[in-house]
mmCIF file of C-alpha atoms in Angstrom:
data_model
loop_
_atom_site.group_PDB
_atom_site.id
_atom_site.type_symbol
_atom_site.label_atom_id
_atom_site.label_comp_id
_atom_site.label_asym_id
_atom_site.label_seq_id
_atom_site.Cartn_x
_atom_site.Cartn_y
_atom_site.Cartn_z
ATOM 1 C CA UNK A 1 -108.627 22.674 25.806
ATOM 2 C CA UNK A 2 -109.924 21.656 29.198
ATOM 3 C CA UNK A 3 -109.694 24.396 31.771
ATOM 4 C CA UNK A 4 -109.251 28.106 31.272
ATOM 5 C CA UNK A 5 -106.179 29.670 29.704
ATOM 6 C CA UNK A 6 -105.017 32.524 31.909
ATOM 7 C CA UNK A 7 -102.501 35.220 31.084
ATOM 8 C CA UNK A 8 -99.522 35.801 33.342
ATOM 9 C CA UNK A 9 -96.402 37.948 33.013
ATOM 10 C CA UNK A 10 -93.050 36.676 34.264
ATOM 11 C CA UNK A 11 -91.770 40.160 35.104
ATOM 12 C CA UNK A 12 -89.593 38.982 37.945
ATOM 13 C CA UNK A 13 -88.969 36.014 40.146
ATOM 14 C CA UNK A 14 -91.018 37.800 42.834
ATOM 15 C CA UNK A 15 -94.013 37.667 40.471
ATOM 16 C CA UNK A 16 -93.509 33.928 40.091
ATOM 17 C CA UNK A 17 -93.213 33.454 43.845
ATOM 18 C CA UNK A 18 -96.415 35.410 44.492
ATOM 19 C CA UNK A 19 -98.292 33.405 41.872
ATOM 20 C CA UNK A 20 -96.982 30.102 43.243
ATOM 21 C CA UNK A 21 -97.900 31.202 46.768
ATOM 22 C CA UNK A 22 -101.555 31.136 45.714
ATOM 23 C CA UNK A 23 -101.269 27.438 44.875
ATOM 24 C CA UNK A 24 -101.958 24.636 47.349
ATOM 25 C CA UNK A 25 -98.997 23.389 49.456
ATOM 26 C CA UNK A 26 -96.283 21.625 47.471
ATOM 27 C CA UNK A 27 -96.392 18.405 49.522
ATOM 28 C CA UNK A 28 -97.501 15.623 47.213
ATOM 29 C CA UNK A 29 -97.159 17.825 44.108
ATOM 30 C CA UNK A 30 -100.792 18.934 44.258
ATOM 31 C CA UNK A 31 -100.985 21.572 41.525
ATOM 32 C CA UNK A 32 -99.631 21.328 37.960
ATOM 33 C CA UNK A 33 -97.455 24.203 36.767
ATOM 34 C CA UNK A 34 -98.008 24.509 33.018
ATOM 35 C CA UNK A 35 -97.243 27.451 30.744
ATOM 36 C CA UNK A 36 -98.016 27.949 27.071
ATOM 37 C CA UNK A 37 -96.595 30.734 24.914
ATOM 38 C CA UNK A 38 -98.696 32.932 22.645
ATOM 39 C CA UNK A 39 -95.578 33.982 20.698
ATOM 40 C CA UNK A 40 -94.233 32.324 17.548
ATOM 41 C CA UNK A 41 -90.787 33.921 17.924
ATOM 42 C CA UNK A 42 -88.188 31.130 18.359
ATOM 43 C CA UNK A 43 -85.637 33.430 20.010
ATOM 44 C CA UNK A 44 -88.211 34.631 22.530
ATOM 45 C CA UNK A 45 -89.614 31.198 23.317
ATOM 46 C CA UNK A 46 -86.178 29.726 23.947
ATOM 47 C CA UNK A 47 -85.357 32.715 26.162
ATOM 48 C CA UNK A 48 -88.562 32.195 28.157
ATOM 49 C CA UNK A 49 -87.657 28.523 28.501
ATOM 50 C CA UNK A 50 -84.236 29.513 29.834
ATOM 51 C CA UNK A 51 -85.871 31.880 32.329
ATOM 52 C CA UNK A 52 -88.261 29.226 33.599
ATOM 53 C CA UNK A 53 -85.397 26.760 33.919
ATOM 54 C CA UNK A 54 -82.898 29.008 35.666
ATOM 55 C CA UNK A 55 -84.972 31.536 37.599
ATOM 56 C CA UNK A 56 -88.265 29.982 38.679
ATOM 57 C CA UNK A 57 -87.485 28.692 42.148
ATOM 58 C CA UNK A 58 -90.159 26.089 42.567
ATOM 59 C CA UNK A 59 -89.384 22.489 43.453
ATOM 60 C CA UNK A 60 -92.058 20.983 41.270
ATOM 61 C CA UNK A 61 -92.207 19.721 37.685
ATOM 62 C CA UNK A 62 -92.934 22.414 35.089
ATOM 63 C CA UNK A 63 -94.331 21.971 31.576
ATOM 64 C CA UNK A 64 -93.765 24.679 28.957
ATOM 65 C CA UNK A 65 -95.390 24.358 25.512
ATOM 66 C CA UNK A 66 -94.891 26.620 22.496
ATOM 67 C CA UNK A 67 -94.761 26.852 18.715
ATOM 68 C CA UNK A 68 -92.330 28.751 16.504
ATOM 69 C CA UNK A 69 -92.498 30.318 13.087
ATOM 70 C CA UNK A 70 -90.346 28.717 10.376
ATOM 71 C CA UNK A 71 -86.914 28.119 11.887
ATOM 72 C CA UNK A 72 -84.030 25.681 12.034
ATOM 73 C CA UNK A 73 -82.837 25.038 15.585
ATOM 74 C CA UNK A 74 -79.305 23.682 15.864
ATOM 75 C CA UNK A 75 -77.814 22.123 18.983
ATOM 76 C CA UNK A 76 -75.430 23.980 21.277
ATOM 77 C CA UNK A 77 -72.364 22.199 19.859
ATOM 78 C CA UNK A 78 -73.244 22.006 16.171
ATOM 79 C CA UNK A 79 -71.988 23.539 12.931
ATOM 80 C CA UNK A 80 -74.725 25.429 11.033
ATOM 81 C CA UNK A 81 -73.087 24.864 7.625
ATOM 82 C CA UNK A 82 -73.011 21.109 8.179
ATOM 83 C CA UNK A 83 -76.528 20.888 9.591
ATOM 84 C CA UNK A 84 -78.571 23.227 7.392
ATOM 85 C CA UNK A 85 -78.718 24.688 3.921
ATOM 86 C CA UNK A 86 -78.158 28.335 4.814
ATOM 87 C CA UNK A 87 -78.857 29.411 1.227
ATOM 88 C CA UNK A 88 -82.265 27.721 1.380
ATOM 89 C CA UNK A 89 -82.983 29.246 4.785
ATOM 90 C CA UNK A 90 -82.272 32.706 3.413
ATOM 91 C CA UNK A 91 -84.399 32.089 0.316
ATOM 92 C CA UNK A 92 -87.368 30.785 2.338
ATOM 93 C CA UNK A 93 -87.122 33.326 5.167
ATOM 94 C CA UNK A 94 -86.364 30.611 7.730
ATOM 95 C CA UNK A 95 -84.673 31.739 10.950
ATOM 96 C CA UNK A 96 -81.486 30.047 12.176
ATOM 97 C CA UNK A 97 -81.324 29.563 15.949
ATOM 98 C CA UNK A 98 -78.665 27.978 18.154
ATOM 99 C CA UNK A 99 -80.251 26.630 21.323
ATOM 100 C CA UNK A 100 -78.566 26.161 24.693
ATOM 101 C CA UNK A 101 -79.027 22.405 24.931
ATOM 102 C CA UNK A 102 -77.136 19.702 23.079
ATOM 103 C CA UNK A 103 -78.571 17.252 20.594
ATOM 104 C CA UNK A 104 -79.295 17.484 16.896
ATOM 105 C CA UNK A 105 -80.865 19.930 14.485
ATOM 106 C CA UNK A 106 -84.641 20.230 14.096
ATOM 107 C CA UNK A 107 -87.026 22.157 11.873
ATOM 108 C CA UNK A 108 -89.855 24.191 13.434
ATOM 109 C CA UNK A 109 -92.969 25.697 11.921
ATOM 110 C CA UNK A 110 -96.529 26.277 13.117
ATOM 111 C CA UNK A 111 -97.346 22.645 12.370
ATOM 112 C CA UNK A 112 -94.799 21.586 14.974
ATOM 113 C CA UNK A 113 -95.437 21.809 18.729
ATOM 114 C CA UNK A 114 -92.549 22.062 21.180
ATOM 115 C CA UNK A 115 -92.574 20.972 24.804
ATOM 116 C CA UNK A 116 -90.183 21.283 27.718
ATOM 117 C CA UNK A 117 -90.494 19.287 30.942
ATOM 118 C CA UNK A 118 -88.416 20.801 33.763
ATOM 119 C CA UNK A 119 -87.722 18.900 36.952
ATOM 120 C CA UNK A 120 -85.578 18.814 40.072
ATOM 121 C CA UNK A 121 -82.583 16.713 39.073
ATOM 122 C CA UNK A 122 -83.393 13.913 41.518
ATOM 123 C CA UNK A 123 -86.780 13.420 39.789
ATOM 124 C CA UNK A 124 -85.440 13.526 36.230
ATOM 125 C CA UNK A 125 -85.753 10.418 34.046
ATOM 126 C CA UNK A 126 -85.475 10.643 30.267
ATOM 127 C CA UNK A 127 -87.578 7.552 29.618
ATOM 128 C CA UNK A 128 -90.440 8.759 31.839
ATOM 129 C CA UNK A 129 -90.953 12.012 29.954
ATOM 130 C CA UNK A 130 -90.641 10.366 26.544
ATOM 131 C CA UNK A 131 -93.369 7.934 27.591
ATOM 132 C CA UNK A 132 -95.617 10.814 28.675
ATOM 133 C CA UNK A 133 -95.275 12.313 25.192
ATOM 134 C CA UNK A 134 -95.991 8.920 23.625
ATOM 135 C CA UNK A 135 -99.097 8.566 25.803
ATOM 136 C CA UNK A 136 -100.360 11.978 24.652
ATOM 137 C CA UNK A 137 -100.043 10.764 21.053
ATOM 138 C CA UNK A 138 -101.765 7.450 21.769
ATOM 139 C CA UNK A 139 -104.690 9.272 23.392
ATOM 140 C CA UNK A 140 -105.363 10.905 20.006
ATOM 141 C CA UNK A 141 -106.203 7.490 18.560
ATOM 142 C CA UNK A 142 -102.821 6.805 16.973
ATOM 143 C CA UNK A 143 -101.488 3.246 17.124
ATOM 144 C CA UNK A 144 -97.973 1.790 16.904
ATOM 145 C CA UNK A 145 -96.450 4.533 19.053
ATOM 146 C CA UNK A 146 -93.027 3.601 20.434
ATOM 147 C CA UNK A 147 -90.101 5.216 22.272
ATOM 148 C CA UNK A 148 -86.602 4.460 20.963
ATOM 149 C CA UNK A 149 -83.386 4.067 22.939
ATOM 150 C CA UNK A 150 -82.584 7.663 21.893
ATOM 151 C CA UNK A 151 -85.896 8.765 23.494
ATOM 152 C CA UNK A 152 -87.438 9.630 20.138
ATOM 153 C CA UNK A 153 -91.169 9.000 19.759
ATOM 154 C CA UNK A 154 -92.083 7.089 16.603
ATOM 155 C CA UNK A 155 -95.283 6.127 14.838
ATOM 156 C CA UNK A 156 -94.497 2.883 13.089
ATOM 157 C CA UNK A 157 -90.930 3.169 11.851
ATOM 158 C CA UNK A 158 -90.941 6.972 11.452
ATOM 159 C CA UNK A 159 -90.043 9.608 14.012
ATOM 160 C CA UNK A 160 -92.589 12.234 15.051
ATOM 161 C CA UNK A 161 -90.724 13.611 18.065
ATOM 162 C CA UNK A 162 -87.035 14.118 18.821
ATOM 163 C CA UNK A 163 -85.571 15.099 22.177
ATOM 164 C CA UNK A 164 -82.679 16.989 23.732
ATOM 165 C CA UNK A 165 -81.677 17.347 27.368
ATOM 166 C CA UNK A 166 -79.952 19.718 29.725
ATOM 167 C CA UNK A 167 -78.796 18.817 33.224
ATOM 168 C CA UNK A 168 -77.376 21.119 35.902
ATOM 169 C CA UNK A 169 -76.496 20.542 39.546
ATOM 170 C CA UNK A 170 -80.054 20.960 40.814
ATOM 171 C CA UNK A 171 -82.354 20.877 37.791
ATOM 172 C CA UNK A 172 -82.805 19.237 34.419
ATOM 173 C CA UNK A 173 -85.078 19.495 31.432
ATOM 174 C CA UNK A 174 -86.219 17.305 28.591
ATOM 175 C CA UNK A 175 -87.422 19.267 25.594
ATOM 176 C CA UNK A 176 -88.532 18.111 22.204
ATOM 177 C CA UNK A 177 -90.665 18.549 19.134
ATOM 178 C CA UNK A 178 -93.891 17.017 17.891
ATOM 179 C CA UNK A 179 -94.489 16.968 14.144
ATOM 180 C CA UNK A 180 -98.243 17.455 13.925
ATOM 181 C CA UNK A 181 -98.755 18.978 10.468
ATOM 182 C CA UNK A 182 -95.317 20.339 9.546
ATOM 183 C CA UNK A 183 -94.238 21.039 5.976
ATOM 184 C CA UNK A 184 -92.035 17.969 5.567
ATOM 185 C CA UNK A 185 -90.818 18.983 2.105
ATOM 186 C CA UNK A 186 -89.505 22.259 3.496
ATOM 187 C CA UNK A 187 -88.035 20.380 6.454
ATOM 188 C CA UNK A 188 -86.043 18.104 4.152
ATOM 189 C CA UNK A 189 -84.846 21.025 2.039
ATOM 190 C CA UNK A 190 -83.677 22.967 5.076
ATOM 191 C CA UNK A 191 -81.936 20.110 6.898
ATOM 192 C CA UNK A 192 -79.218 19.520 4.329
ATOM 193 C CA UNK A 193 -75.607 20.737 4.393
ATOM 194 C CA UNK A 194 -74.933 24.114 2.802
ATOM 195 C CA UNK A 195 -73.667 23.437 -0.760
ATOM 196 C CA UNK A 196 -70.156 24.400 -1.853
ATOM 197 C CA UNK A 197 -68.879 24.542 1.734
ATOM 198 C CA UNK A 198 -66.322 21.719 1.930
ATOM 199 C CA UNK A 199 -65.578 21.043 5.583
ATOM 200 C CA UNK A 200 -62.686 18.598 5.957
ATOM 201 C CA UNK A 201 -62.492 18.505 9.752
ATOM 202 C CA UNK A 202 -64.942 19.472 12.490
ATOM 203 C CA UNK A 203 -65.227 19.143 16.253
ATOM 204 C CA UNK A 204 -68.979 19.763 16.083
ATOM 205 C CA UNK A 205 -71.595 17.195 17.058
ATOM 206 C CA UNK A 206 -73.438 15.838 14.031
ATOM 207 C CA UNK A 207 -77.161 15.097 13.868
ATOM 208 C CA UNK A 208 -78.477 11.547 13.584
ATOM 209 C CA UNK A 209 -80.871 11.616 10.639
ATOM 210 C CA UNK A 210 -84.066 9.561 10.807
ATOM 211 C CA UNK A 211 -87.107 9.168 8.533
ATOM 212 C CA UNK A 212 -89.932 11.376 9.839
ATOM 213 C CA UNK A 213 -93.677 11.723 9.481
ATOM 214 C CA UNK A 214 -96.420 14.003 10.821
ATOM 215 C CA UNK A 215 -99.281 12.960 13.078
ATOM 216 C CA UNK A 216 -101.841 14.119 10.509
ATOM 217 C CA UNK A 217 -100.481 11.462 8.146
ATOM 218 C CA UNK A 218 -101.028 8.736 10.738
ATOM 219 C CA UNK A 219 -104.737 9.026 11.525
ATOM 220 C CA UNK A 220 -107.993 10.116 9.883
ATOM 221 C CA UNK A 221 -109.202 12.031 12.962
ATOM 222 C CA UNK A 222 -108.722 15.747 13.455
ATOM 223 C CA UNK A 223 -105.250 16.277 14.919
ATOM 224 C CA UNK A 224 -104.076 19.768 15.849
ATOM 225 C CA UNK A 225 -101.898 21.795 18.198
ATOM 226 C CA UNK A 226 -104.575 22.464 20.829
ATOM 227 C CA UNK A 227 -105.521 18.816 21.065
ATOM 228 C CA UNK A 228 -101.913 17.776 21.574
ATOM 229 C CA UNK A 229 -101.415 20.520 24.191
ATOM 230 C CA UNK A 230 -104.476 19.254 26.047
ATOM 231 C CA UNK A 231 -103.396 15.602 25.924
ATOM 232 C CA UNK A 232 -99.813 16.319 26.945
ATOM 233 C CA UNK A 233 -100.971 18.576 29.789
ATOM 234 C CA UNK A 234 -103.232 15.792 31.058
ATOM 235 C CA UNK A 235 -100.510 13.132 30.804
ATOM 236 C CA UNK A 236 -98.070 15.442 32.597
ATOM 237 C CA UNK A 237 -100.581 16.292 35.342
ATOM 238 C CA UNK A 238 -101.667 12.700 35.943
ATOM 239 C CA UNK A 239 -98.085 11.531 36.335
ATOM 240 C CA UNK A 240 -96.570 14.349 38.379
ATOM 241 C CA UNK A 241 -99.742 15.624 40.104
ATOM 242 C CA UNK A 242 -101.917 12.505 40.558
ATOM 243 C CA UNK A 243 -104.191 14.202 43.111
ATOM 244 C CA UNK A 244 -105.606 16.328 40.263
ATOM 245 C CA UNK A 245 -106.353 13.476 37.883
ATOM 246 C CA UNK A 246 -110.024 14.404 37.505
ATOM 247 C CA UNK A 247 -109.664 18.184 37.656
ATOM 248 C CA UNK A 248 -109.372 20.521 34.634
ATOM 249 C CA UNK A 249 -105.937 21.549 33.440
ATOM 250 C CA UNK A 250 -105.376 25.321 33.417
ATOM 251 C CA UNK A 251 -102.201 26.389 31.593
ATOM 252 C CA UNK A 252 -100.915 29.927 32.045
ATOM 253 C CA UNK A 253 -100.313 31.982 28.875
ATOM 254 C CA UNK A 254 -97.137 34.023 28.460
ATOM 255 C CA UNK A 255 -95.740 35.778 25.414
ATOM 256 C CA UNK A 256 -94.485 38.980 23.810
ATOM 257 C CA UNK A 257 -94.753 41.120 26.958
ATOM 258 C CA UNK A 258 -91.745 39.278 28.373
ATOM 259 C CA UNK A 259 -89.445 41.194 26.007
ATOM 260 C CA UNK A 260 -90.475 44.492 27.565
ATOM 261 C CA UNK A 261 -90.995 43.439 31.170
ATOM 262 C CA UNK A 262 -88.380 40.798 31.898
ATOM 263 C CA UNK A 263 -84.696 41.876 31.694
ATOM 264 C CA UNK A 264 -83.457 38.271 31.872
ATOM 265 C CA UNK A 265 -85.625 37.235 28.930
ATOM 266 C CA UNK A 266 -84.595 40.358 26.975
ATOM 267 C CA UNK A 267 -80.894 39.654 27.524
ATOM 268 C CA UNK A 268 -81.309 36.025 26.488
ATOM 269 C CA UNK A 269 -83.276 37.048 23.409
ATOM 270 C CA UNK A 270 -80.589 39.502 22.308
ATOM 271 C CA UNK A 271 -77.870 36.894 22.832
ATOM 272 C CA UNK A 272 -79.681 34.201 20.840
ATOM 273 C CA UNK A 273 -80.109 36.603 17.895
ATOM 274 C CA UNK A 274 -76.476 37.728 17.893
ATOM 275 C CA UNK A 275 -73.877 36.693 15.304
ATOM 276 C CA UNK A 276 -71.493 35.810 18.116
ATOM 277 C CA UNK A 277 -73.917 33.198 19.430
ATOM 278 C CA UNK A 278 -75.311 31.775 16.182
ATOM 279 C CA UNK A 279 -72.021 31.554 14.261
ATOM 280 C CA UNK A 280 -69.270 32.524 16.690
ATOM 281 C CA UNK A 281 -70.113 29.618 19.021
ATOM 282 C CA UNK A 282 -69.500 27.075 16.252
ATOM 283 C CA UNK A 283 -66.980 24.449 17.434
ATOM 284 C CA UNK A 284 -63.619 24.475 15.658
ATOM 285 C CA UNK A 285 -63.718 23.361 12.034
ATOM 286 C CA UNK A 286 -61.564 23.439 8.902
ATOM 287 C CA UNK A 287 -62.840 24.399 5.468
ATOM 288 C CA UNK A 288 -61.083 23.590 2.198
ATOM 289 C CA UNK A 289 -60.923 26.401 -0.367
ATOM 290 C CA UNK A 290 -59.778 25.977 -3.972
ATOM 291 C CA UNK A 291 -58.020 29.203 -4.966
ATOM 292 C CA UNK A 292 -57.622 29.847 -8.692
ATOM 293 C CA UNK A 293 -54.115 30.725 -9.828
ATOM 294 C CA UNK A 294 -53.634 34.047 -11.635
ATOM 295 C CA UNK A 295 -50.063 33.181 -12.618
ATOM 296 C CA UNK A 296 -49.398 32.357 -16.287
ATOM 297 C CA UNK A 297 -47.442 29.240 -15.344
ATOM 298 C CA UNK A 298 -50.332 28.031 -13.143
ATOM 299 C CA UNK A 299 -53.216 29.142 -15.359
ATOM 300 C CA UNK A 300 -55.186 25.895 -15.219
ATOM 301 C CA UNK A 301 -54.452 25.133 -11.576
ATOM 302 C CA UNK A 302 -56.243 25.698 -8.325
ATOM 303 C CA UNK A 303 -54.418 25.879 -5.037
ATOM 304 C CA UNK A 304 -55.948 23.996 -2.059
ATOM 305 C CA UNK A 305 -56.025 26.098 1.095
ATOM 306 C CA UNK A 306 -57.236 24.764 4.445
ATOM 307 C CA UNK A 307 -58.590 27.448 6.767
ATOM 308 C CA UNK A 308 -59.373 26.600 10.396
ATOM 309 C CA UNK A 309 -61.936 28.602 12.383
ATOM 310 C CA UNK A 310 -62.385 28.714 16.148
ATOM 311 C CA UNK A 311 -64.755 30.955 18.099
ATOM 312 C CA UNK A 312 -65.836 32.491 14.793
ATOM 313 C CA UNK A 313 -62.392 33.610 13.608
ATOM 314 C CA UNK A 314 -59.506 32.226 11.542
ATOM 315 C CA UNK A 315 -56.853 30.575 13.719
ATOM 316 C CA UNK A 316 -54.826 28.699 11.085
ATOM 317 C CA UNK A 317 -54.175 28.874 7.319
ATOM 318 C CA UNK A 318 -52.446 25.935 5.617
ATOM 319 C CA UNK A 319 -51.230 25.562 2.024
ATOM 320 C CA UNK A 320 -48.212 24.110 0.256
ATOM 321 C CA UNK A 321 -45.742 26.930 -0.331
ATOM 322 C CA UNK A 322 -43.307 24.723 -2.254
ATOM 323 C CA UNK A 323 -42.668 26.223 -5.706
ATOM 324 C CA UNK A 324 -45.585 28.608 -5.231
ATOM 325 C CA UNK A 325 -45.058 31.975 -6.950
ATOM 326 C CA UNK A 326 -45.124 35.043 -4.678
ATOM 327 C CA UNK A 327 -48.173 36.355 -6.557
ATOM 328 C CA UNK A 328 -50.267 33.383 -5.451
ATOM 329 C CA UNK A 329 -49.011 33.629 -1.880
ATOM 330 C CA UNK A 330 -49.985 37.292 -1.912
ATOM 331 C CA UNK A 331 -53.463 36.458 -3.228
ATOM 332 C CA UNK A 332 -54.007 33.929 -0.442
ATOM 333 C CA UNK A 333 -52.786 36.395 2.176
ATOM 334 C CA UNK A 334 -55.280 38.998 0.939
ATOM 335 C CA UNK A 335 -58.141 36.488 1.132
ATOM 336 C CA UNK A 336 -57.354 35.051 4.557
ATOM 337 C CA UNK A 337 -55.785 36.612 7.634
ATOM 338 C CA UNK A 338 -55.482 35.261 11.157
ATOM 339 C CA UNK A 339 -58.196 36.755 13.334
ATOM 340 C CA UNK A 340 -60.609 37.449 10.469
ATOM 341 C CA UNK A 341 -64.241 36.557 11.183
ATOM 342 C CA UNK A 342 -66.202 33.939 9.276
ATOM 343 C CA UNK A 343 -67.649 35.704 6.235
ATOM 344 C CA UNK A 344 -69.481 32.997 4.269
#
């Protein structure tokens, strides 16, 4: 990668301010602010991203680049049982993470590079950042690179990069993935609904599925994470910091030390790993259960029971009580109680 990689610790916003104070004046956006993470922990990297977005008080574009170990990242308003095969995730040792932005579900591994472009809101344009990512891909010698109306980056008719966005009063970010050499077979196995979980109603946002490919399948040249980081850093710098077009790019490295030194990152990390966030934040949904009858007169029957969950707990239980023996009603009441947490 062009330029030196330098380590920096985001211990506090004062540290950030002191580091930024060593840069040239902000007029004209003269110095690119680029960070890369040395960690592969998805919970940590998303917590660092949140810190950079919410706590770094600089009025310039920021680029943050990282990779994660095997993980499925669902959108803020999604249902994990509808979006991923939780049995397969458990079998393969794949982490489940709920991010803070909207959008659909994505699969991460070390063959996938993630980027986040953070901007003052008045400078934020979805199409601009998607085109920067597309340019970074084109600079690796890959043809037929396009940006869709959903701001996905495609090679030919297959997606290599999906995006999600977050906008606040003063700032916004565009973050996404780049499939460089991901295990696509594992991706497809993980991004399927959990079997035997029949959801009959859901307020969650569903993913839009698209055929995907990896960059390594699109070109004979050597394509890897470092090369993409370099190209994206250059495209970002040339667009937002044109005065530095011919100067080397020097990303700052951050990583595991943030867990020990940065209370904001630590708190975000703990929240992202918690049951209350991963499962308890699931939008309201209703699951259909088929309860076997233990009554002699209903030996071959199953009783349909609809159980509605909100904020991770049961809020409604519906079944037809007409002509139902007390023994079956008792069985249902022992299986489901209002206020019980999700346990599947």
